[in-house]
Protein backbone atom coordinates (compact mmCIF):
# COMPACT_ATOMS: atom_id res chain seq x y z
CA UNK A 1 0.00 0.00 0.00
CA UNK A 2 2.96 2.31 0.33
CA UNK A 3 4.35 4.31 -2.53
CA UNK A 4 7.32 2.34 -3.78
CA UNK A 5 10.44 4.00 -5.12
CA UNK A 6 11.57 2.29 -8.31
CA UNK A 7 14.45 -0.12 -7.80
CA UNK A 8 17.40 -1.21 -9.92
CA UNK A 9 18.09 -4.91 -10.12
CA UNK A 10 20.21 -5.35 -13.23
CA UNK A 11 23.90 -4.74 -12.58
CA UNK A 12 25.29 -7.13 -15.10
CA UNK A 13 27.92 -5.82 -17.47
CA UNK A 14 28.89 -8.80 -19.60
CA UNK A 15 32.58 -9.32 -20.21
CA UNK A 16 33.31 -8.62 -23.90
CA UNK A 17 34.59 -12.16 -24.37
CA UNK A 18 31.37 -13.62 -22.96
CA UNK A 19 29.24 -11.34 -25.05
CA UNK A 20 31.06 -12.20 -28.26
CA UNK A 21 30.81 -15.96 -27.86
CA UNK A 22 28.82 -17.60 -30.60
CA UNK A 23 25.65 -19.46 -29.79
CA UNK A 24 27.43 -22.63 -30.81
CA UNK A 25 30.21 -22.05 -28.28
CA UNK A 26 27.68 -21.26 -25.57
CA UNK A 27 25.68 -24.40 -26.35
CA UNK A 28 28.86 -26.45 -26.38
CA UNK A 29 29.96 -25.11 -22.99
CA UNK A 30 26.52 -25.70 -21.50
CA UNK A 31 26.54 -29.22 -22.85
CA UNK A 32 29.99 -29.94 -21.44
CA UNK A 33 28.95 -28.79 -17.98
CA UNK A 34 25.44 -30.20 -18.17
CA UNK A 35 23.79 -26.82 -17.77
CA UNK A 36 20.10 -26.77 -18.71
CA UNK A 37 18.34 -23.43 -18.87
CA UNK A 38 14.63 -22.68 -19.12
CA UNK A 39 13.78 -19.18 -20.42
CA UNK A 40 16.10 -16.48 -21.64
CA UNK A 41 19.32 -16.26 -19.61
CA UNK A 42 22.65 -14.54 -20.25
CA UNK A 43 25.56 -16.58 -21.55
CA UNK A 44 27.36 -18.52 -18.83
CA UNK A 45 30.79 -17.33 -17.80
CA UNK A 46 33.70 -19.77 -18.13
CA UNK A 47 36.14 -18.46 -15.55
CA UNK A 48 36.09 -16.06 -12.61
CA UNK A 49 37.40 -13.04 -14.47
CA UNK A 50 34.55 -13.30 -16.97
CA UNK A 51 32.04 -12.68 -14.19
CA UNK A 52 33.11 -9.03 -14.15
CA UNK A 53 32.75 -8.91 -10.39
CA UNK A 54 34.03 -5.76 -8.71
CA UNK A 55 37.53 -6.05 -7.24
CA UNK A 56 36.31 -6.36 -3.68
CA UNK A 57 34.44 -9.54 -4.65
CA UNK A 58 37.21 -10.93 -6.86
CA UNK A 59 39.73 -10.48 -4.05
CA UNK A 60 37.76 -12.78 -1.77
CA UNK A 61 37.39 -15.40 -4.50
CA UNK A 62 41.13 -15.37 -5.11
CA UNK A 63 41.75 -15.70 -1.39
CA UNK A 64 39.75 -18.95 -1.34
CA UNK A 65 42.00 -20.45 -3.99
CA UNK A 66 39.12 -21.82 -6.08
CA UNK A 67 40.18 -22.81 -9.57
CA UNK A 68 37.04 -22.13 -11.54
CA UNK A 69 33.36 -21.45 -11.03
CA UNK A 70 31.15 -24.49 -10.52
CA UNK A 71 28.48 -25.02 -13.17
CA UNK A 72 25.71 -23.46 -11.10
CA UNK A 73 27.92 -20.43 -10.44
CA UNK A 74 28.91 -20.14 -14.11
CA UNK A 75 25.28 -19.85 -15.18
CA UNK A 76 23.81 -18.54 -11.93
CA UNK A 77 26.00 -15.46 -11.45
CA UNK A 78 25.25 -13.68 -14.74
CA UNK A 79 21.57 -14.56 -14.38
CA UNK A 80 21.31 -13.34 -10.79
CA UNK A 81 23.37 -10.21 -11.51
CA UNK A 82 21.02 -9.27 -14.30
CA UNK A 83 18.17 -9.03 -11.83
CA UNK A 84 16.16 -12.02 -12.98
CA UNK A 85 14.12 -14.23 -10.72
CA UNK A 86 15.78 -17.58 -10.63
CA UNK A 87 15.33 -21.21 -9.64
CA UNK A 88 18.74 -22.88 -9.36
CA UNK A 89 18.83 -26.65 -9.00
CA UNK A 90 22.26 -28.24 -8.64
CA UNK A 91 23.68 -31.19 -6.78
CA UNK A 92 24.62 -31.07 -3.12
CA UNK A 93 28.00 -29.53 -2.41
CA UNK A 94 28.21 -27.65 -5.70
CA UNK A 95 28.61 -24.11 -4.39
CA UNK A 96 25.05 -22.78 -4.45
CA UNK A 97 25.70 -20.57 -1.42
CA UNK A 98 28.21 -18.41 -3.27
CA UNK A 99 25.96 -18.50 -6.31
CA UNK A 100 23.52 -16.29 -4.41
CA UNK A 101 25.79 -14.49 -1.90
CA UNK A 102 28.11 -12.80 -4.41
CA UNK A 103 25.29 -11.28 -6.50
CA UNK A 104 23.68 -10.19 -3.21
CA UNK A 105 26.81 -8.22 -2.37
CA UNK A 106 26.85 -6.51 -5.75
CA UNK A 107 23.10 -5.82 -5.49
CA UNK A 108 23.53 -4.24 -2.06
CA UNK A 109 26.45 -2.08 -3.08
CA UNK A 110 24.35 -0.62 -5.86
CA UNK A 111 21.46 0.41 -3.62
CA UNK A 112 21.00 3.56 -1.63
CA UNK A 113 22.64 3.28 1.79
CA UNK A 114 20.45 2.28 4.68
CA UNK A 115 18.93 5.06 6.75
CA UNK A 116 17.90 4.85 10.38
CA UNK A 117 15.03 2.44 10.80
CA UNK A 118 15.57 0.71 7.47
CA UNK A 119 15.41 -3.06 7.32
CA UNK A 120 17.75 -5.25 5.22
CA UNK A 121 18.27 -5.07 1.46
CA UNK A 122 18.88 -8.81 1.14
CA UNK A 123 17.03 -11.54 3.01
CA UNK A 124 18.14 -15.17 2.97
CA UNK A 125 15.73 -17.72 4.45
CA UNK A 126 16.93 -21.18 5.47
CA UNK A 127 15.21 -24.12 7.18
CA UNK A 128 17.55 -24.75 10.13
CA UNK A 129 19.46 -22.63 12.59
CA UNK A 130 22.75 -24.35 11.88
CA UNK A 131 22.40 -23.80 8.16
CA UNK A 132 21.53 -20.13 8.69
CA UNK A 133 24.67 -19.71 10.79
CA UNK A 134 26.79 -21.43 8.17
CA UNK A 135 25.45 -19.11 5.46
CA UNK A 136 26.32 -16.19 7.72
CA UNK A 137 29.93 -17.38 7.79
CA UNK A 138 30.01 -17.23 3.99
CA UNK A 139 28.42 -13.78 4.02
CA UNK A 140 31.05 -12.66 6.56
CA UNK A 141 33.90 -13.96 4.51
CA UNK A 142 32.78 -12.43 1.26
CA UNK A 143 31.00 -9.32 2.51
CA UNK A 144 33.50 -7.86 4.92
CA UNK A 145 35.74 -6.23 2.36
CA UNK A 146 32.83 -4.07 1.23
CA UNK A 147 31.64 -3.35 4.77
CA UNK A 148 28.36 -5.14 4.33
CA UNK A 149 26.79 -5.84 7.69
CA UNK A 150 24.75 -8.94 8.31
CA UNK A 151 23.02 -10.72 11.14
CA UNK A 152 21.67 -14.20 11.69
CA UNK A 153 18.17 -14.43 13.13
CA UNK A 154 17.13 -17.80 14.50
CA UNK A 155 15.18 -19.35 17.36
CA UNK A 156 16.60 -20.87 20.52
CA UNK A 157 19.06 -18.02 21.19
CA UNK A 158 18.50 -14.89 23.25
CA UNK A 159 16.62 -12.20 21.36
CA UNK A 160 18.56 -9.25 22.79
CA UNK A 161 21.73 -9.39 20.70
CA UNK A 162 19.78 -10.22 17.52
CA UNK A 163 17.43 -7.29 18.16
CA UNK A 164 20.36 -4.94 18.72
CA UNK A 165 21.90 -5.94 15.39
CA UNK A 166 18.59 -5.28 13.67
CA UNK A 167 18.17 -1.90 15.33
CA UNK A 168 21.68 -0.85 14.35
CA UNK A 169 20.86 -1.77 10.76
CA UNK A 170 22.14 -4.61 8.58
CA UNK A 171 22.24 -5.02 4.83
CA UNK A 172 21.74 -8.79 4.95
CA UNK A 173 19.53 -10.85 7.22
CA UNK A 174 19.97 -14.60 7.20
CA UNK A 175 17.05 -16.12 9.06
CA UNK A 176 14.94 -19.07 9.94
CA UNK A 177 11.30 -18.07 9.43
CA UNK A 178 9.85 -18.28 12.95
CA UNK A 179 12.16 -15.87 14.75
CA UNK A 180 12.08 -13.43 11.84
CA UNK A 181 8.27 -13.28 11.97
CA UNK A 182 8.55 -12.61 15.68
CA UNK A 183 10.82 -9.59 15.07
CA UNK A 184 8.65 -8.35 12.20
CA UNK A 185 5.57 -8.48 14.43
CA UNK A 186 7.33 -6.52 17.15
CA UNK A 187 8.48 -3.98 14.60
CA UNK A 188 12.15 -4.58 15.46
CA UNK A 189 12.83 -4.72 11.73
CA UNK A 190 10.85 -4.44 8.51
CA UNK A 191 11.21 -5.60 4.92
CA UNK A 192 10.39 -2.35 3.14
CA UNK A 193 13.88 -2.01 1.73
CA UNK A 194 14.22 -5.70 0.85
CA UNK A 195 14.81 -6.13 -2.88
CA UNK A 196 16.86 -9.35 -3.00
CA UNK A 197 15.22 -12.44 -1.54
CA UNK A 198 16.75 -15.90 -1.34
CA UNK A 199 15.08 -19.14 -0.33
CA UNK A 200 17.85 -21.64 0.28
CA UNK A 201 16.65 -25.25 0.35
CA UNK A 202 13.61 -23.81 -1.40
CA UNK A 203 11.67 -27.06 -1.74
CA UNK A 204 11.90 -27.54 2.01
CA UNK A 205 10.90 -23.92 2.62
CA UNK A 206 7.82 -24.31 0.45
CA UNK A 207 6.63 -27.65 1.78
CA UNK A 208 3.77 -27.97 4.22
CA UNK A 209 5.86 -27.35 7.28
CA UNK A 210 7.08 -23.87 6.31
CA UNK A 211 4.78 -22.60 3.60
CA UNK A 212 2.42 -20.55 5.82
CA UNK A 213 5.36 -18.80 7.46
CA UNK A 214 6.99 -18.11 4.12
CA UNK A 215 3.76 -16.57 2.82
CA UNK A 216 3.57 -14.36 5.87
CA UNK A 217 7.11 -13.07 5.34
CA UNK A 218 6.91 -12.72 1.58
CA UNK A 219 3.75 -10.66 1.64
CA UNK A 220 5.73 -7.96 3.44
CA UNK A 221 8.30 -7.70 0.65
CA UNK A 222 7.69 -5.55 -2.43
CA UNK A 223 6.40 -7.63 -5.33
CA UNK A 224 9.02 -6.34 -7.78
CA UNK A 225 11.87 -7.68 -5.65
CA UNK A 226 14.31 -10.19 -7.11
CA UNK A 227 13.54 -13.71 -5.85
CA UNK A 228 16.01 -16.59 -6.03
CA UNK A 229 15.29 -20.18 -5.02
CA UNK A 230 17.95 -22.85 -4.65
CA UNK A 231 18.10 -26.54 -3.88
CA UNK A 232 19.52 -29.87 -4.97
CA UNK A 233 15.99 -31.23 -5.40
CA UNK A 234 12.87 -29.73 -6.94
CA UNK A 235 9.89 -32.06 -6.54
CA UNK A 236 6.75 -31.49 -8.60
CA UNK A 237 4.63 -30.67 -5.59
CA UNK A 238 6.48 -27.44 -4.86
CA UNK A 239 7.02 -26.30 -8.43
CA UNK A 240 3.51 -24.95 -8.80
CA UNK A 241 3.62 -23.26 -5.45
CA UNK A 242 6.91 -21.59 -6.28
CA UNK A 243 5.19 -19.86 -9.20
CA UNK A 244 3.21 -17.83 -6.67
CA UNK A 245 6.40 -16.16 -5.53
CA UNK A 246 8.37 -15.79 -8.74
CA UNK A 247 8.01 -13.47 -11.74
CA UNK A 248 9.01 -14.53 -15.21
CA UNK A 249 11.87 -16.61 -13.85
CA UNK A 250 14.83 -18.44 -15.32
CA UNK A 251 15.31 -22.02 -14.21
CA UNK A 252 18.77 -23.55 -14.21
CA UNK A 253 19.29 -27.27 -13.72
CA UNK A 254 22.73 -28.76 -13.51
CA UNK A 255 23.45 -32.37 -14.36
CA UNK A 256 19.99 -33.76 -14.77
CA UNK A 257 16.38 -32.71 -14.96
CA UNK A 258 15.33 -35.60 -12.76
CA UNK A 259 15.77 -35.97 -9.03
CA UNK A 260 19.44 -36.77 -8.73
CA UNK A 261 22.18 -37.38 -6.23
CA UNK A 262 25.74 -36.14 -6.34
CA UNK A 263 27.71 -38.56 -8.51
CA UNK A 264 30.81 -38.32 -6.33
CA UNK A 265 29.05 -40.44 -3.74
CA UNK A 266 29.31 -44.20 -3.82
CA UNK A 267 25.87 -45.39 -2.69
CA UNK A 268 25.37 -48.72 -0.99
CA UNK A 269 21.93 -50.02 -0.06
CA UNK A 270 21.66 -52.88 2.38
CA UNK A 271 18.24 -54.54 2.31
CA UNK A 272 17.69 -55.99 5.75
CA UNK A 273 15.25 -56.47 8.61
CA UNK A 274 14.69 -53.87 11.28
CA UNK A 275 16.10 -56.26 13.88
CA UNK A 276 19.38 -56.63 12.00
CA UNK A 277 20.20 -52.95 11.81
CA UNK A 278 21.88 -52.69 15.18
CA UNK A 279 24.38 -55.39 14.46
CA UNK A 280 24.93 -54.17 10.93
CA UNK A 281 25.79 -50.73 12.22
CA UNK A 282 28.38 -52.22 14.55
CA UNK A 283 29.95 -54.20 11.73
CA UNK A 284 29.95 -51.18 9.47
CA UNK A 285 31.58 -48.90 12.05
CA UNK A 286 34.19 -51.55 12.63
CA UNK A 287 34.87 -51.92 8.93
CA UNK A 288 35.11 -48.20 8.45
CA UNK A 289 37.28 -47.92 11.55
CA UNK A 290 39.74 -50.47 10.16
CA UNK A 291 40.17 -48.72 6.88
CA UNK A 292 39.46 -45.17 7.91
CA UNK A 293 41.97 -42.42 7.78
CA UNK A 294 41.90 -40.86 11.22
CA UNK A 295 40.44 -37.53 10.12
CA UNK A 296 37.42 -38.76 8.26
CA UNK A 297 34.03 -38.21 9.78
CA UNK A 298 30.82 -40.22 9.80
CA UNK A 299 27.25 -39.02 10.10
CA UNK A 300 24.48 -41.44 11.06
CA UNK A 301 20.89 -40.41 10.32
CA UNK A 302 18.02 -41.88 12.31
CA UNK A 303 14.36 -41.06 12.38
CA UNK A 304 13.56 -39.84 15.87
CA UNK A 305 15.14 -37.70 18.55
CA UNK A 306 14.80 -40.49 21.05
CA UNK A 307 16.51 -42.94 18.77
CA UNK A 308 19.36 -40.47 18.26
CA UNK A 309 19.93 -40.60 22.01
CA UNK A 310 19.63 -44.39 22.12
CA UNK A 311 22.06 -45.08 19.31
CA UNK A 312 24.57 -42.54 20.55
CA UNK A 313 24.55 -44.26 23.92
CA UNK A 314 24.84 -47.75 22.48
CA UNK A 315 27.70 -47.10 20.08
CA UNK A 316 29.42 -45.16 22.86
CA UNK A 317 29.28 -48.28 25.03
CA UNK A 318 30.90 -50.27 22.26
CA UNK A 319 33.79 -47.86 22.02
CA UNK A 320 32.67 -45.31 19.45
CA UNK A 321 32.19 -42.03 21.22
CA UNK A 322 29.70 -40.00 19.22
CA UNK A 323 28.15 -36.57 19.20
CA UNK A 324 24.45 -36.15 18.66
CA UNK A 325 22.11 -33.46 17.42
CA UNK A 326 18.33 -33.08 17.23
CA UNK A 327 15.61 -30.53 17.80
CA UNK A 328 15.05 -31.16 21.51
CA UNK A 329 18.57 -30.12 22.46
CA UNK A 330 19.24 -26.61 23.61
CA UNK A 331 20.69 -24.29 21.01
CA UNK A 332 23.85 -24.00 23.10
CA UNK A 333 24.31 -27.71 22.92
CA UNK A 334 23.51 -27.88 19.20
CA UNK A 335 26.11 -25.18 18.55
CA UNK A 336 28.68 -26.94 20.70
CA UNK A 337 28.07 -30.27 18.98
CA UNK A 338 28.40 -28.91 15.47
CA UNK A 339 31.46 -26.87 16.39
CA UNK A 340 33.12 -29.96 17.88
CA UNK A 341 32.19 -32.10 14.89
CA UNK A 342 33.56 -29.48 12.49
CA UNK A 343 36.83 -29.36 14.44
CA UNK A 344 37.23 -33.13 14.32
CA UNK A 345 39.64 -34.86 16.64
CA UNK A 346 38.23 -37.10 19.34
CA UNK A 347 34.70 -37.06 17.97
CA UNK A 348 34.37 -38.20 14.41
CA UNK A 349 30.83 -39.57 14.54
CA UNK A 350 27.64 -37.53 14.59
CA UNK A 351 24.24 -39.13 15.14
CA UNK A 352 21.48 -36.88 13.85
CA UNK A 353 17.88 -36.45 12.83
CA UNK A 354 17.00 -34.65 9.61
CA UNK A 355 17.93 -31.40 11.34
CA UNK A 356 21.39 -32.05 9.89
CA UNK A 357 20.19 -33.29 6.49
CA UNK A 358 20.24 -30.10 4.48
CA UNK A 359 22.94 -27.70 3.45
CA UNK A 360 25.54 -28.40 6.13
CA UNK A 361 29.05 -28.23 4.76
CA UNK A 362 31.40 -29.97 7.19
CA UNK A 363 34.90 -30.76 6.05
CA UNK A 364 35.98 -34.38 6.14
CA UNK A 365 32.65 -36.27 6.23
CA UNK A 366 33.50 -39.40 4.25
CA UNK A 367 30.59 -41.63 5.24
CA UNK A 368 26.86 -41.13 5.65
CA UNK A 369 24.85 -43.95 7.16
CA UNK A 370 21.08 -43.95 6.81
CA UNK A 371 20.28 -46.12 9.80
CA UNK A 372 16.62 -45.39 9.12
CA UNK A 373 15.62 -44.71 5.54
CA UNK A 374 14.15 -41.20 5.24
CA UNK A 375 10.62 -40.25 4.15
CA UNK A 376 11.46 -39.42 0.55
CA UNK A 377 14.19 -39.80 -2.03
CA UNK A 378 14.68 -36.02 -1.83
CA UNK A 379 15.55 -36.31 1.87
CA UNK A 380 17.83 -39.22 0.99
CA UNK A 381 19.67 -37.12 -1.60
CA UNK A 382 20.21 -34.27 0.87
CA UNK A 383 21.34 -36.59 3.65
CA UNK A 384 23.92 -38.44 1.57
CA UNK A 385 24.97 -35.07 0.17
CA UNK A 386 26.70 -34.26 3.48
CA UNK A 387 29.60 -36.19 1.94
CA UNK A 388 31.18 -35.65 -1.48
CA UNK A 389 31.29 -31.85 -1.05
CA UNK A 390 32.92 -29.74 -3.71
CA UNK A 391 35.31 -32.08 -5.56
CA UNK A 392 35.71 -34.68 -2.81
CA UNK A 393 34.24 -38.17 -2.81
CA UNK A 394 32.35 -40.15 -0.20
CA UNK A 395 30.34 -43.26 0.53
CA UNK A 396 26.79 -43.61 1.73
CA UNK A 397 25.00 -46.59 3.24
CA UNK A 398 21.30 -47.10 3.69
CA UNK A 399 19.62 -49.81 5.70
CA UNK A 400 16.46 -50.48 3.75
CA UNK A 401 13.81 -52.60 5.45
CA UNK A 402 10.53 -54.10 4.20
CA UNK A 403 8.65 -51.24 5.85
CA UNK A 404 10.40 -48.83 3.45
CA UNK A 405 9.04 -50.68 0.41
CA UNK A 406 7.14 -47.64 -0.84
CA UNK A 407 10.43 -45.86 -1.51
CA UNK A 408 12.09 -48.73 -3.38
CA UNK A 409 11.14 -47.56 -6.84
CA UNK A 410 12.19 -43.94 -6.29
CA UNK A 411 15.44 -45.03 -4.72
CA UNK A 412 16.21 -47.25 -7.70
CA UNK A 413 15.72 -44.29 -10.05
CA UNK A 414 18.16 -42.24 -7.98
CA UNK A 415 20.70 -45.08 -8.00
CA UNK A 416 20.29 -45.67 -11.72
CA UNK A 417 20.70 -42.00 -12.53
CA UNK A 418 23.97 -42.03 -10.60
CA UNK A 419 25.05 -45.30 -12.30
CA UNK A 420 25.24 -47.17 -9.02
CA UNK A 421 24.93 -50.91 -8.63
CA UNK A 422 21.39 -51.89 -7.72
CA UNK A 423 20.99 -54.41 -4.96
CA UNK A 424 18.82 -57.21 -6.48
CA UNK A 425 16.85 -57.44 -3.25
CA UNK A 426 15.85 -53.82 -3.71
CA UNK A 427 14.74 -54.46 -7.29
CA UNK A 428 12.76 -57.44 -6.12
CA UNK A 429 11.02 -55.30 -3.53
CA UNK A 430 10.23 -52.62 -6.09
CA UNK A 431 8.89 -55.19 -8.56
CA UNK A 432 6.74 -56.84 -5.99
CA UNK A 433 5.04 -53.63 -5.16
CA UNK A 434 4.59 -52.46 -8.67
CA UNK A 435 4.46 -48.93 -9.78
CA UNK A 436 4.83 -47.03 -6.58
CA UNK A 437 1.32 -47.68 -5.31
CA UNK A 438 0.26 -50.47 -3.02
CA UNK A 439 -2.58 -51.67 -5.19
CA UNK A 440 -2.21 -53.96 -8.14
CA UNK A 441 -4.00 -53.33 -11.39
CA UNK A 442 -7.09 -55.18 -10.28
CA UNK A 443 -7.43 -52.82 -7.39
CA UNK A 444 -6.57 -55.39 -4.78
CA UNK A 445 -4.01 -54.80 -2.15
CA UNK A 446 -0.73 -56.56 -2.61
CA UNK A 447 0.19 -59.03 0.02
CA UNK A 448 3.34 -59.27 2.01
CA UNK A 449 5.51 -56.40 2.98
CA UNK A 450 2.97 -53.65 3.04
CA UNK A 451 1.82 -54.58 6.51
CA UNK A 452 3.55 -51.85 8.39
CA UNK A 453 4.27 -53.96 11.40
CA UNK A 454 5.75 -57.07 9.87
CA UNK A 455 9.24 -55.81 10.40
CA UNK A 456 10.14 -57.96 13.31
CA UNK A 457 9.88 -57.63 17.05
CA UNK A 458 10.76 -53.95 17.23
CA UNK A 459 10.19 -53.75 20.94
CA UNK A 460 12.89 -56.35 21.52
CA UNK A 461 15.56 -54.35 19.85
CA UNK A 462 17.71 -52.34 22.20
CA UNK A 463 17.66 -49.34 19.92
CA UNK A 464 14.08 -49.25 18.88
CA UNK A 465 12.96 -47.53 21.99
CA UNK A 466 11.08 -44.82 20.23
CA UNK A 467 7.81 -45.80 21.81
CA UNK A 468 5.71 -46.23 18.71
CA UNK A 469 5.45 -44.72 15.34
CA UNK A 470 6.50 -41.20 14.59
CA UNK A 471 4.34 -38.86 12.58
CA UNK A 472 5.20 -39.68 9.01
CA UNK A 473 3.85 -36.59 7.36
CA UNK A 474 7.35 -35.85 6.22
CA UNK A 475 7.32 -32.14 6.21
CA UNK A 476 5.31 -31.82 9.40
CA UNK A 477 7.77 -33.84 11.34
CA UNK A 478 9.64 -32.03 14.02
CA UNK A 479 13.25 -33.09 13.98
N1 LIG B 1 34.07 -22.44 -7.35
C1 LIG B 1 34.35 -23.28 -6.37
N2 LIG B 1 35.38 -24.13 -6.46
C2 LIG B 1 35.67 -24.99 -5.46
N3 LIG B 1 34.98 -25.09 -4.30
C3 LIG B 1 33.92 -24.27 -4.16
C4 LIG B 1 33.55 -23.32 -5.17
N4 LIG B 1 32.48 -22.64 -4.73
C5 LIG B 1 32.17 -23.14 -3.52
N5 LIG B 1 33.04 -24.11 -3.15
C6 LIG B 1 33.04 -24.90 -1.89
O1 LIG B 1 32.15 -25.99 -2.08
C7 LIG B 1 31.60 -26.39 -0.82
C8 LIG B 1 30.10 -26.61 -0.95
O2 LIG B 1 29.44 -25.39 -1.19
P1 LIG B 1 27.94 -25.11 -0.73
O3 LIG B 1 27.77 -25.41 0.71
O4 LIG B 1 27.59 -23.76 -1.21
O5 LIG B 1 27.16 -26.24 -1.58
P2 LIG B 1 25.60 -26.35 -1.89
O6 LIG B 1 25.50 -26.48 -3.36
O7 LIG B 1 24.87 -25.25 -1.24
O8 LIG B 1 25.24 -27.76 -1.23
P3 LIG B 1 23.87 -28.24 -0.49
O9 LIG B 1 22.91 -28.59 -1.59
O10 LIG B 1 24.27 -29.43 0.29
O11 LIG B 1 23.40 -27.10 0.33
C9 LIG B 1 31.95 -25.29 0.16
O12 LIG B 1 32.93 -25.76 1.05
C10 LIG B 1 32.48 -24.16 -0.70
O13 LIG B 1 33.47 -23.42 -0.06
MG1 LIG C 1 23.51 -25.12 0.26
PDB file of C-alpha atoms and ligand atoms in Angstrom, residues 97 200-201 359, ligand 2:
ATOM      1  CA  UNK A  97      25.703 -20.567  -1.416  1.00  0.00           C
ATOM      2  CA  UNK A 200      17.846 -21.636   0.276  1.00  0.00           C
ATOM      3  CA  UNK A 201      16.647 -25.247   0.348  1.00  0.00           C
ATOM      4  CA  UNK A 359      22.937 -27.695   3.446  1.00  0.00           C
TER       5      UNK A 359
HETATM    6 MG1  LIG B   2      23.512 -25.116   0.263  1.00  0.00          MG
END
